[in-house]
Amino acid sequence: MTLGIAVLAVFVVCAFLMYRRLMPAILAVPLMAVAMALVAGVPLPQIGAIVTGGAVALAPVYVTVIFGALLARVTLDTGIARALVNLAAEYGGEAPLTLALVLCAVVALLFTSLSGLGAIIMVGTIVLPIMMTTGVPRAVAATLFLMAFALGFIFNITNWRFYTQLFGVVPQEMTHYALLLAAIDALALVVYAVVSFARERDYATWATSAKDDPASARVPAVALVTPLLPLVLYFVLHLDPILAFAAAAIFGAIVTRGTRSVETLIAAAIRGVEDVAPAVLLFIGIGMLLVATKTPQFTTALGPLVSGWAANPVAYVAIFGLGSPLVLYRGPLNPFGVGIAVFTVLLTTHALPPLVLVAAVMGVVQVQNVCDPTNTANVWVANFTGTPIDVITKRTLPYQVTVATLAALAVVAAAPRLFGATAFASPATPVFADSPGLYVPAPARERIAVDSDGSPLAAIAARTVIADLDHAPWRAFAWHGNPNASDCSAKPFAAYVYVATTTFRLLEGTDLDVGLRLEDCGGWIVEEWHDHGLEGAQIDAATLANQGVERLRAWAASDPREASLFDLGLAVAPGGTPGYLYAIFKTVDGNMRVYARAGGPAYDAGLRTGDILERIDGKFWWEYGTFQTEARAYDGKSHTFEIERGGKTFEIRLPALVQSAMAQTGAME
């Protein structure tokens, strides 16, 4: 607990530095990663790994940002964005309210694929003068523009790459929630516009009319689909976002510039990198923080402080809904500042399901994108329209907080329908299915079987592990076998630890690695730790085994799955979603294979570890694609498999999951 408070103190100091603008986020975030890791007890030699590993941890995200900037520059420099806005102004009518809402729709559409301050400035210099020359009040034009930008940003592909990379979610799993959030946000925008026009009497004036760009008149009609093209390629055809952005940029350049398309793309790429350089640097820092929070020392320090309250639905609404203003001023909920520490700790401690965490991020970002006076976009819009920046915050904050609160309430009330997953823990231990071999018998509780790879060094390490673990409440003993070979109905242990050793010849000497793999009674891998060092007077197999046991104990002290693992033999967090307990993975031989937890529903249905998957739901797996096939193991749905085992072909169908009432009532006792 003391370490956790010290880590939080570092967090507060870094947040204060950013709040007072004494240090920019691109410096404060990596500083926080290193400082918090050191305070949490991460050894100094591992700090270098945090910096170097973190710098590339989110590489797919910031590469996506760069390609998104390429498309943004093509859309802006070729006149596509101006043509879309002019088209909206032409058909929007002369009524200021109607025209403003039509332009907001165009802005939202553009920012599903555009990002960065450069895009804000380019689109804003087109849209805002049109609004104000038709009688839209200055403050209303400024706030509506930012609200429309935030609405479109819900579906921005760059953001979605960030969510999938950091939280490990599948885009299709978030679609229903994103649509709901967009509907709530759009309703708030319309209500705000209607109320503002009814109350506002100080209408805008603009010294000159909005300029017409001759280039925009030459934009072919087909080019207007360019901002929409990445959405179709990503959400419908499931193309990688980098390829989606690149294809859309090439398309836009060719149809607008023809033989000058190569020149256009090169210029757009260079200017695009300049536009997003600050964002790339920030993502490098966020990657360092992500790697730091995944260390066992960090999890041990902060886990007890965050895991208790996070799974409470009232706290979820209070913090991520009503408390969403904490995202302002680069505050503790800002996922693109110090707030990333909050979300990564919640993720690594399994306090909330990843889908629910992404929903929280998307909700508070709606407040940050519109209301935060430290946003460069807000500063530019305020200066351009002559609106005090605090006025923008005061006018929009009630509406955007309402959006975040309604979104949080929707997660609490309808998470299974939105995500296909339960969001919050129930007081009772969850049960995955009625299966006689799913859990261990009562005598096996708190008992740990320890096995080794059979080498002399592993045997020494295993004996040390047994001696270290054989203390109340645990009992540890030697056992040899494969826990995945049979269910748990007659197992003498609830958890299984496999000890393996590896040696490497280096110039400095022999490097010894001792690994501990923790599995449940059915062979389902829970966690794995490795410690290594040069063999010598102070480093041997027993010493490294001691370190591994300390890592295991740190995991048990912070992970909510610990009680379920050692009591029942199945490592699940409280409130976990029922599942079939199997995985699908592609092996080096090109086959798609099955890994089924012994005693689980998939095992009972007939699936076995090592089965070769040929078809799923009547289609060859390659018709879905590798990633989509592997993801089906986690969708919680029943599927029909055609598998090959021992040269024979079988068809296996997963039955509908039935949640047992046994553990809910305590009958497992």
XYZ file of C-alpha atoms in Angstrom:
669
model
C 0.000 0.000 0.000
C 2.866 2.388 0.839
C 4.473 1.793 -2.550
C 1.135 2.418 -4.236
C 0.774 5.785 -2.494
C 4.315 6.725 -3.513
C 3.561 5.833 -7.135
C 0.395 7.938 -7.014
C 2.438 10.829 -5.599
C 4.655 10.721 -8.703
C 1.506 10.704 -10.816
C 0.170 13.791 -9.016
C 3.447 15.677 -9.463
C 3.533 14.960 -13.207
C -0.143 15.901 -13.536
C 0.545 19.200 -11.751
C 3.452 19.968 -14.076
C 1.211 19.438 -17.101
C -1.727 21.284 -15.553
C 0.409 24.360 -14.922
C 2.047 23.986 -18.325
C 5.446 23.736 -16.708
C 6.182 20.627 -18.757
C 4.566 19.441 -22.012
C 2.884 16.049 -22.125
C 5.440 14.668 -24.586
C 8.081 15.025 -21.829
C 5.924 14.473 -18.748
C 4.485 11.119 -19.828
C 7.815 9.295 -20.430
C 9.220 10.929 -17.281
C 6.237 9.594 -15.365
C 6.795 6.101 -16.811
C 10.395 5.975 -15.617
C 9.812 7.669 -12.250
C 6.759 5.572 -11.355
C 8.579 2.362 -12.318
C 11.554 3.255 -10.116
C 9.313 4.140 -7.176
C 7.344 0.903 -7.652
C 10.581 -1.059 -7.254
C 11.454 -1.979 -10.834
C 15.212 -2.775 -10.889
C 17.362 -0.145 -12.574
C 18.589 -2.508 -15.348
C 14.968 -3.039 -16.443
C 14.338 0.707 -16.845
C 16.219 0.652 -20.133
C 13.884 -2.066 -21.390
C 10.904 0.102 -20.440
C 12.275 3.010 -22.468
C 13.369 1.037 -25.533
C 10.464 -1.410 -25.495
C 7.947 1.325 -24.818
C 9.225 3.480 -27.667
C 8.065 0.850 -30.168
C 5.176 -0.678 -28.183
C 2.598 1.482 -29.960
C 4.409 1.622 -33.304
C 1.300 0.411 -35.199
C -0.632 3.304 -33.645
C 1.671 6.129 -34.597
C 2.367 4.669 -38.028
C -1.404 4.728 -38.482
C -1.392 8.350 -37.306
C 1.187 9.209 -39.979
C -0.792 7.520 -42.754
C -3.942 9.223 -41.482
C -2.129 12.551 -41.745
C -1.202 11.662 -45.332
C -4.886 11.269 -46.188
C -5.758 14.442 -44.271
C -3.277 16.471 -46.289
C -4.495 15.019 -49.583
C -8.101 15.798 -48.621
C -7.223 19.373 -47.656
C -4.629 20.268 -50.307
C -6.617 18.958 -53.269
C -9.725 20.956 -52.336
C -11.869 17.928 -51.457
C -12.655 19.246 -47.982
C -13.554 22.717 -49.290
C -15.756 21.211 -52.007
C -17.681 19.196 -49.412
C -18.225 22.252 -47.215
C -19.279 24.442 -50.143
C -21.691 21.754 -51.279
C -23.226 21.653 -47.810
C -23.462 25.458 -47.709
C -25.133 25.510 -51.112
C -27.867 23.078 -50.100
C -28.091 24.108 -46.455
C -30.498 26.943 -47.101
C -30.367 30.477 -45.748
C -31.635 29.629 -42.230
C -28.599 29.901 -39.887
C -29.678 26.976 -37.683
C -30.282 24.641 -40.611
C -27.041 25.629 -42.312
C -25.081 25.224 -39.087
C -26.398 21.691 -38.553
C -25.675 20.717 -42.158
C -22.104 22.036 -41.857
C -21.726 20.170 -38.559
C -22.654 16.964 -40.363
C -19.939 17.616 -42.950
C -17.355 18.418 -40.272
C -18.224 15.199 -38.429
C -17.880 13.252 -41.669
C -14.482 14.774 -42.433
C -13.032 14.027 -39.007
C -13.816 10.355 -39.197
C -10.618 10.236 -41.243
C -8.881 13.593 -40.618
C -6.877 14.342 -37.487
C -4.374 16.844 -36.157
C -4.293 20.591 -35.659
C -3.525 21.149 -39.334
C -6.835 19.542 -40.297
C -8.668 21.601 -37.651
C -7.225 24.815 -39.051
C -7.864 23.972 -42.688
C -11.453 22.841 -42.168
C -12.130 25.591 -39.647
C -10.991 28.366 -41.980
C -13.598 27.117 -44.465
C -16.514 26.278 -42.185
C -16.390 28.982 -39.520
C -16.530 31.999 -41.890
C -19.482 30.427 -43.735
C -21.314 29.967 -40.440
C -20.643 33.481 -39.230
C -21.435 35.225 -42.525
C -24.871 33.593 -42.488
C -25.662 34.864 -38.992
C -24.463 32.119 -36.667
C -23.224 33.770 -33.424
C -19.480 33.588 -32.907
C -19.608 31.559 -29.698
C -22.174 29.190 -31.182
C -20.111 28.677 -34.355
C -16.979 27.933 -32.305
C -18.683 25.449 -29.999
C -20.698 23.701 -32.713
C -17.546 23.219 -34.768
C -15.769 21.538 -31.838
C -18.801 19.392 -30.993
C -19.041 18.247 -34.621
C -15.334 17.466 -34.673
C -15.721 15.321 -31.526
C -18.752 13.549 -33.014
C -16.819 12.480 -36.088
C -13.782 11.561 -34.001
C -15.771 8.748 -32.388
C -15.221 6.774 -35.600
C -11.747 8.095 -36.380
C -9.720 5.099 -37.509
C -6.531 6.354 -35.872
C -8.285 6.290 -32.506
C -9.603 2.807 -33.146
C -6.103 1.551 -33.885
C -5.052 3.019 -30.516
C -7.909 1.216 -28.745
C -7.226 -2.137 -30.406
C -3.460 -1.949 -29.873
C -3.522 -0.794 -26.248
C -6.559 -2.665 -24.934
C -6.555 -5.681 -27.259
C -10.191 -5.301 -28.337
C -11.651 -6.204 -31.712
C -13.247 -3.274 -33.608
C -16.433 -5.213 -34.293
C -16.911 -5.660 -30.539
C -17.116 -1.870 -30.052
C -19.383 -1.018 -32.982
C -22.690 -1.066 -31.111
C -21.354 1.099 -28.309
C -19.759 3.551 -30.767
C -23.050 3.946 -32.623
C -24.890 4.526 -29.347
C -22.303 7.067 -28.180
C -22.532 8.863 -31.533
C -26.325 9.000 -31.277
C -26.102 10.495 -27.765
C -23.453 12.978 -28.906
C -25.432 13.982 -32.003
C -28.543 14.536 -29.890
C -26.557 16.730 -27.501
C -25.233 18.750 -30.451
C -28.717 19.315 -31.867
C -30.185 20.238 -28.471
C -27.312 22.630 -27.834
C -27.783 24.257 -31.250
C -31.525 24.716 -30.801
C -31.164 26.110 -27.266
C -28.296 28.410 -28.274
C -30.120 29.866 -31.275
C -33.216 30.433 -29.160
C -31.261 32.324 -26.475
C -28.541 34.067 -28.506
C -29.103 37.614 -29.656
C -25.527 38.692 -30.425
C -25.200 37.480 -33.996
C -21.867 37.277 -35.712
C -20.473 39.601 -38.313
C -17.578 38.822 -40.598
C -15.556 41.446 -42.404
C -15.314 39.472 -45.645
C -17.340 36.680 -47.079
C -15.962 33.177 -47.132
C -13.435 32.822 -49.907
C -14.132 30.621 -52.846
C -11.209 28.464 -53.873
C -11.144 27.995 -57.668
C -9.489 24.626 -57.113
C -12.535 23.345 -55.268
C -14.708 23.886 -58.326
C -12.491 21.555 -60.278
C -12.826 18.666 -57.815
C -14.593 15.749 -59.541
C -17.742 14.531 -57.832
C -16.229 11.068 -57.358
C -13.451 12.606 -55.232
C -15.973 13.554 -52.557
C -16.107 9.941 -51.377
C -12.426 10.099 -50.348
C -13.054 10.835 -46.625
C -15.574 7.964 -46.516
C -13.383 5.441 -48.302
C -11.233 4.501 -45.262
C -14.366 3.808 -43.210
C -15.653 1.357 -45.813
C -12.275 -0.333 -46.182
C -11.756 -0.616 -42.403
C -15.193 -1.295 -40.913
C -16.788 -3.177 -43.812
C -13.907 -4.902 -45.612
C -11.734 -5.163 -42.442
C -8.658 -3.808 -44.205
C -5.779 -2.736 -41.980
C -6.128 1.010 -41.198
C -2.693 1.783 -42.642
C -3.708 0.246 -45.960
C -7.133 1.923 -45.763
C -5.594 5.378 -45.327
C -2.985 4.776 -48.028
C -5.561 3.531 -50.538
C -7.858 6.494 -49.869
C -4.989 8.979 -50.188
C -3.853 7.477 -53.501
C -7.432 7.475 -54.768
C -7.972 11.119 -53.782
C -4.697 12.229 -55.354
C -5.293 10.395 -58.642
C -8.864 11.567 -59.225
C -8.045 15.199 -58.386
C -4.494 15.695 -59.672
C -4.044 12.991 -62.304
C -0.472 13.074 -63.599
C 0.552 15.244 -60.626
C -0.665 12.658 -58.112
C 2.844 11.456 -57.168
C 3.963 15.010 -56.470
C 0.800 15.578 -54.440
C 1.319 12.429 -52.366
C 4.967 13.253 -51.604
C 4.098 16.776 -50.482
C 1.174 15.472 -48.432
C 3.368 12.857 -46.753
C 5.999 15.418 -45.723
C 3.486 17.974 -44.430
C 1.442 15.225 -42.809
C 4.414 14.033 -40.745
C 4.956 17.617 -39.605
C 1.292 17.879 -38.616
C 1.332 14.821 -36.369
C 4.893 14.911 -34.999
C 3.700 15.956 -31.501
C 1.137 13.133 -31.474
C 3.786 10.584 -32.499
C 6.083 11.707 -29.686
C 3.187 11.492 -27.216
C 2.381 7.933 -28.317
C 6.038 6.964 -27.792
C 5.721 8.197 -24.195
C 2.410 6.418 -23.730
C 4.060 3.209 -24.932
C 6.728 3.575 -22.244
C 4.035 4.043 -19.620
C 2.180 0.998 -20.922
C 5.294 -1.188 -20.648
C 6.037 0.180 -17.167
C 2.548 -0.582 -15.851
C 2.834 -4.187 -17.021
C 5.794 -4.924 -14.764
C 4.898 -7.085 -11.754
C 6.277 -4.475 -9.336
C 4.002 -1.795 -10.765
C 0.956 -4.057 -10.672
C 1.692 -5.105 -7.104
C 2.018 -1.483 -5.991
C -1.099 -0.069 -7.623
C -3.325 -3.123 -7.992
C -4.839 -3.022 -4.482
C -5.578 0.700 -4.828
C -7.593 0.464 -8.031
C -9.080 -3.016 -8.276
C -11.581 -2.595 -5.445
C -13.549 0.437 -6.609
C -13.290 0.027 -10.373
C -15.693 -2.906 -10.657
C -18.455 -1.010 -8.845
C -21.097 0.235 -11.335
C -21.937 3.272 -9.194
C -18.264 4.234 -9.078
C -17.984 3.675 -12.836
C -20.769 6.184 -13.562
C -19.522 8.608 -10.907
C -15.933 8.618 -12.180
C -16.215 8.179 -15.945
C -19.551 9.996 -16.259
C -20.129 12.673 -13.637
C -16.399 12.879 -12.950
C -15.455 13.198 -16.619
C -14.358 16.865 -16.164
C -11.241 15.313 -14.581
C -10.128 14.801 -18.172
C -9.633 18.577 -18.557
C -6.279 20.319 -18.183
C -4.471 17.045 -18.974
C -6.022 15.714 -15.789
C -6.057 12.232 -14.237
C -8.610 10.840 -16.710
C -6.998 12.174 -19.878
C -5.952 9.077 -21.890
C -3.557 11.183 -23.976
C -1.724 12.443 -20.896
C -1.170 11.230 -17.361
C -4.571 9.514 -17.384
C -3.128 6.716 -19.463
C -1.612 5.391 -16.214
C -5.094 4.987 -14.718
C -6.382 3.020 -17.679
C -3.312 0.819 -18.112
C -3.301 -0.112 -14.428
C -7.014 -0.951 -14.599
C -6.226 -3.061 -17.664
C -3.238 -4.948 -16.243
C -4.973 -5.634 -12.906
C -8.066 -6.985 -14.707
C -10.222 -4.610 -12.654
C -12.558 -4.120 -15.631
C -12.968 -5.923 -18.961
C -10.999 -4.240 -21.787
C -14.201 -3.430 -23.708
C -15.598 -1.565 -20.713
C -12.341 0.359 -20.303
C -12.424 1.412 -23.957
C -16.015 2.575 -23.449
C -14.849 4.704 -20.514
C -12.048 6.209 -22.608
C -14.402 7.010 -25.493
C -16.847 8.660 -23.101
C -14.373 10.955 -21.348
C -12.682 11.821 -24.659
C -15.976 13.421 -25.732
C -15.490 15.886 -22.886
C -11.796 16.393 -23.570
C -12.134 16.985 -27.325
C -14.777 19.697 -26.914
C -14.194 21.384 -23.555
C -10.494 21.225 -22.677
C -9.009 24.753 -22.846
C -5.508 23.260 -23.103
C -6.316 21.684 -26.476
C -4.494 23.417 -29.302
C -7.678 23.019 -31.361
C -9.709 24.927 -28.784
C -7.095 27.674 -28.597
C -7.096 28.124 -32.362
C -10.902 28.098 -32.675
C -11.243 30.596 -29.813
C -8.734 32.985 -31.420
C -10.179 32.596 -34.911
C -13.761 33.348 -33.838
C -12.895 35.949 -31.199
C -14.512 33.841 -28.463
C -12.899 33.682 -24.997
C -11.654 30.152 -24.512
C -13.277 29.816 -21.101
C -16.628 30.623 -22.705
C -16.260 27.567 -24.939
C -15.636 25.384 -21.889
C -18.517 26.845 -19.853
C -21.032 26.547 -22.692
C -20.210 22.986 -23.734
C -19.208 21.287 -20.482
C -22.761 20.547 -19.210
C -23.706 18.944 -22.546
C -20.557 16.851 -22.923
C -20.620 15.680 -19.302
C -24.217 14.611 -19.929
C -23.006 12.649 -22.969
C -20.302 10.884 -20.924
C -22.735 10.160 -18.076
C -25.415 8.717 -20.363
C -22.756 6.601 -22.084
C -21.545 5.282 -18.705
C -25.120 4.508 -17.658
C -25.623 2.622 -20.936
C -22.559 0.489 -20.178
C -23.879 -0.303 -16.709
C -27.392 -1.077 -17.924
C -26.720 -2.846 -21.216
C -23.128 -4.126 -21.334
C -24.107 -7.699 -22.352
C -26.132 -6.346 -25.267
C -23.503 -3.785 -26.291
C -20.389 -5.939 -25.873
C -21.611 -9.481 -25.316
C -19.863 -9.325 -21.928
C -20.735 -8.653 -18.316
C -19.234 -5.349 -17.226
C -19.126 -5.584 -13.463
C -18.446 -8.182 -10.835
C -21.190 -9.862 -8.900
C -20.583 -10.786 -5.266
C -20.500 -14.476 -6.116
C -17.791 -16.335 -7.998
C -18.841 -16.764 -11.634
C -19.424 -20.205 -13.040
C -18.731 -20.879 -16.682
C -20.831 -23.971 -17.319
C -22.332 -27.109 -15.864
C -19.347 -29.420 -16.249
C -18.330 -32.141 -13.803
C -14.638 -31.688 -14.594
C -14.467 -27.896 -14.580
C -13.447 -27.563 -10.927
C -11.256 -29.472 -8.495
C -12.662 -31.442 -5.546
C -12.527 -29.782 -2.132
C -9.369 -31.650 -0.918
C -7.366 -30.124 -3.793
C -7.962 -26.517 -2.785
C -4.874 -24.394 -2.104
C -2.663 -27.268 -3.327
C -0.005 -26.580 -5.953
C 1.655 -29.241 -8.109
C 5.220 -28.452 -9.206
C 6.752 -30.096 -12.276
C 9.961 -29.536 -14.255
C 11.427 -30.147 -17.684
C 13.566 -32.971 -16.232
C 16.959 -31.293 -16.575
C 19.296 -31.294 -13.535
C 19.117 -27.508 -13.137
C 15.310 -27.538 -13.449
C 15.140 -30.245 -10.781
C 17.108 -28.014 -8.407
C 14.874 -25.050 -9.230
C 11.718 -27.137 -8.781
C 12.790 -28.284 -5.311
C 13.367 -24.644 -4.371
C 9.944 -23.676 -5.709
C 8.276 -26.410 -3.666
C 10.075 -25.308 -0.506
C 9.170 -21.650 -1.088
C 5.488 -22.305 -1.880
C 4.830 -24.948 0.758
C 3.603 -22.497 3.382
C 0.087 -21.739 4.600
C -2.373 -21.346 3.036
C -0.715 -23.234 0.181
C 0.618 -26.775 0.077
C 3.134 -27.544 -2.671
C 4.343 -30.958 -3.824
C 6.144 -32.597 -6.739
C 3.972 -33.974 -9.526
C 4.795 -35.050 -13.055
C 2.303 -35.087 -15.904
C 0.237 -32.970 -18.284
C -2.700 -31.196 -16.576
C -4.271 -30.600 -19.976
C -4.600 -34.358 -20.562
C -7.635 -34.812 -18.271
C -10.306 -32.782 -16.528
C -10.140 -31.603 -12.913
C -12.668 -33.920 -11.296
C -9.975 -36.110 -9.676
C -6.955 -33.784 -9.648
C -5.027 -33.526 -6.357
C -4.133 -29.874 -7.039
C -5.837 -26.598 -7.934
C -2.812 -24.980 -9.590
C 0.177 -26.317 -11.500
C 3.640 -24.737 -11.796
C 5.977 -25.892 -14.544
C 9.685 -25.077 -14.045
C 12.031 -24.929 -17.040
C 15.665 -23.866 -17.350
C 17.662 -22.691 -20.353
C 21.330 -21.809 -20.675
C 22.991 -19.555 -23.249
C 26.685 -19.282 -23.952
C 27.785 -15.634 -23.950
C 31.185 -13.960 -24.073
C 30.743 -12.957 -20.451
C 29.889 -16.515 -19.372
C 26.845 -18.774 -19.208
C 23.472 -17.055 -18.920
C 20.947 -19.140 -16.961
C 17.195 -18.595 -17.371
C 14.678 -20.093 -14.928
C 11.050 -19.885 -16.004
C 7.902 -20.548 -13.967
C 4.641 -21.153 -15.829
C 1.473 -21.059 -13.724
C -1.460 -23.129 -15.017
C -4.839 -24.051 -13.594
C -5.931 -27.614 -12.876
C -6.978 -28.131 -16.498
C -3.777 -26.877 -18.064
C -5.070 -23.394 -18.906
C -2.023 -21.077 -18.797
C -2.522 -18.254 -16.319
C 0.832 -16.424 -16.198
C 4.542 -16.968 -16.799
C 7.695 -15.425 -15.319
C 11.374 -15.631 -16.274
C 14.478 -14.607 -14.334
C 18.007 -14.901 -15.641
C 21.594 -13.964 -14.922
C 25.171 -15.073 -15.430
C 25.967 -18.230 -13.498
C 28.399 -17.586 -10.706
C 28.809 -17.187 -7.011
C 25.579 -15.230 -6.553
C 23.467 -16.570 -9.408
C 22.316 -20.173 -9.566
C 19.129 -22.111 -10.302
C 17.906 -21.905 -6.699
C 18.399 -18.120 -6.501
C 16.535 -17.512 -9.755
C 13.770 -19.876 -8.625
C 13.400 -17.783 -5.456
C 12.926 -14.701 -7.610
C 10.313 -16.470 -9.705
C 8.337 -17.455 -6.618
C 8.391 -13.823 -5.470
C 6.886 -12.861 -8.809
C 4.205 -15.520 -8.383
C 3.375 -14.257 -4.894
C 3.199 -10.675 -6.183
C 0.743 -11.831 -8.840
C -1.374 -13.625 -6.233
C -1.459 -10.484 -4.074
C -2.788 -8.255 -6.850
C -4.675 -10.327 -9.411
C -8.429 -10.796 -8.781
C -8.252 -14.281 -10.328
C -6.108 -15.600 -7.465
C -8.984 -16.685 -5.197
C -10.770 -18.516 -7.985
C -7.601 -20.306 -9.106
C -6.545 -21.682 -5.731
C -10.090 -22.355 -4.445
C -11.729 -23.827 -7.548
C -8.900 -24.591 -9.963
C -10.109 -22.110 -12.608
C -8.547 -18.641 -12.908
C -11.399 -16.222 -13.553
C -11.968 -12.703 -12.279
C -15.119 -11.950 -10.260
C -17.932 -11.164 -12.653
C -16.084 -12.747 -15.582
C -18.090 -13.478 -18.694
C -18.982 -17.150 -19.246
C -16.820 -18.648 -21.960
C -16.024 -21.940 -23.681
C -12.393 -21.955 -22.466
C -10.565 -22.638 -25.693
C -8.287 -20.758 -28.078
C -7.502 -20.972 -31.778
C -3.975 -20.232 -33.000
C -1.968 -20.564 -36.182
C 1.167 -22.702 -35.955
C 4.390 -22.525 -37.967
C 3.218 -25.351 -40.215
C 0.413 -23.108 -41.502
C -2.370 -24.997 -39.718
C -4.976 -23.429 -37.470
C -5.029 -25.434 -34.236
C -7.122 -25.640 -31.085
C -6.067 -25.245 -27.461
C -8.885 -26.496 -25.208
C -8.844 -26.250 -21.432
C -9.434 -29.733 -19.986
C -12.817 -29.887 -18.259
C -14.120 -26.752 -19.955
C -17.218 -26.565 -22.170
C -15.186 -26.825 -25.393
C -13.368 -29.887 -24.017
C -16.667 -31.494 -23.026
C -18.016 -30.837 -26.515
C -15.134 -32.839 -27.973
C -12.390 -30.330 -28.812
C -8.872 -31.324 -27.794
C -5.606 -29.401 -27.694
C -3.732 -29.895 -30.954
C -6.814 -30.466 -33.138
C -6.365 -29.041 -36.640
C -9.217 -26.708 -37.554
C -10.423 -26.999 -41.145
C -13.810 -25.264 -41.195
C -15.745 -23.071 -38.807
C -19.502 -22.628 -39.272
C -19.278 -24.227 -42.701
C -16.462 -22.074 -44.120
C -12.762 -22.739 -44.392
C -10.969 -20.708 -41.768
C -8.937 -18.805 -44.357
C -12.180 -17.418 -45.796
C -12.522 -15.421 -42.575
C -8.830 -14.591 -42.217
C -6.357 -15.494 -39.499
C -7.229 -12.773 -37.011
C -10.997 -13.101 -37.445
C -10.800 -16.875 -36.983
C -8.688 -16.629 -33.836
C -11.034 -13.967 -32.420
C -14.032 -16.299 -32.689
C -12.731 -18.252 -29.722
C -13.494 -15.235 -27.540
C -16.875 -14.092 -28.864
C -18.824 -16.294 -26.415
C -20.933 -17.765 -29.226
C -21.658 -21.336 -30.211
C -19.808 -22.514 -33.333
C -19.587 -25.653 -35.442
C -16.071 -26.910 -36.181
C -14.715 -29.377 -38.677
C -11.457 -30.627 -37.195
C -8.811 -33.181 -38.097
C -7.304 -35.464 -35.444
C -5.124 -38.492 -36.108
C -5.917 -38.476 -39.820
C -9.684 -38.524 -39.171
C -12.183 -35.700 -39.588
C -14.775 -34.804 -36.959
C -17.552 -32.241 -36.733
C -17.998 -30.702 -33.281
C -20.597 -28.171 -32.226
C -20.279 -26.113 -29.081
C -23.507 -26.244 -27.076
C -25.148 -23.130 -25.682
C -23.534 -22.104 -22.422
C -25.550 -22.803 -19.299
C -24.544 -20.854 -16.205
C -24.636 -23.182 -13.237
C -26.234 -22.132 -9.984
C -23.971 -24.370 -7.896
C -21.238 -21.900 -7.016
C -23.707 -19.037 -6.861
C -25.417 -20.752 -3.958
C -22.265 -22.065 -2.346
C -23.059 -25.684 -3.207
C -19.440 -26.162 -4.244
C -18.649 -26.404 -0.564
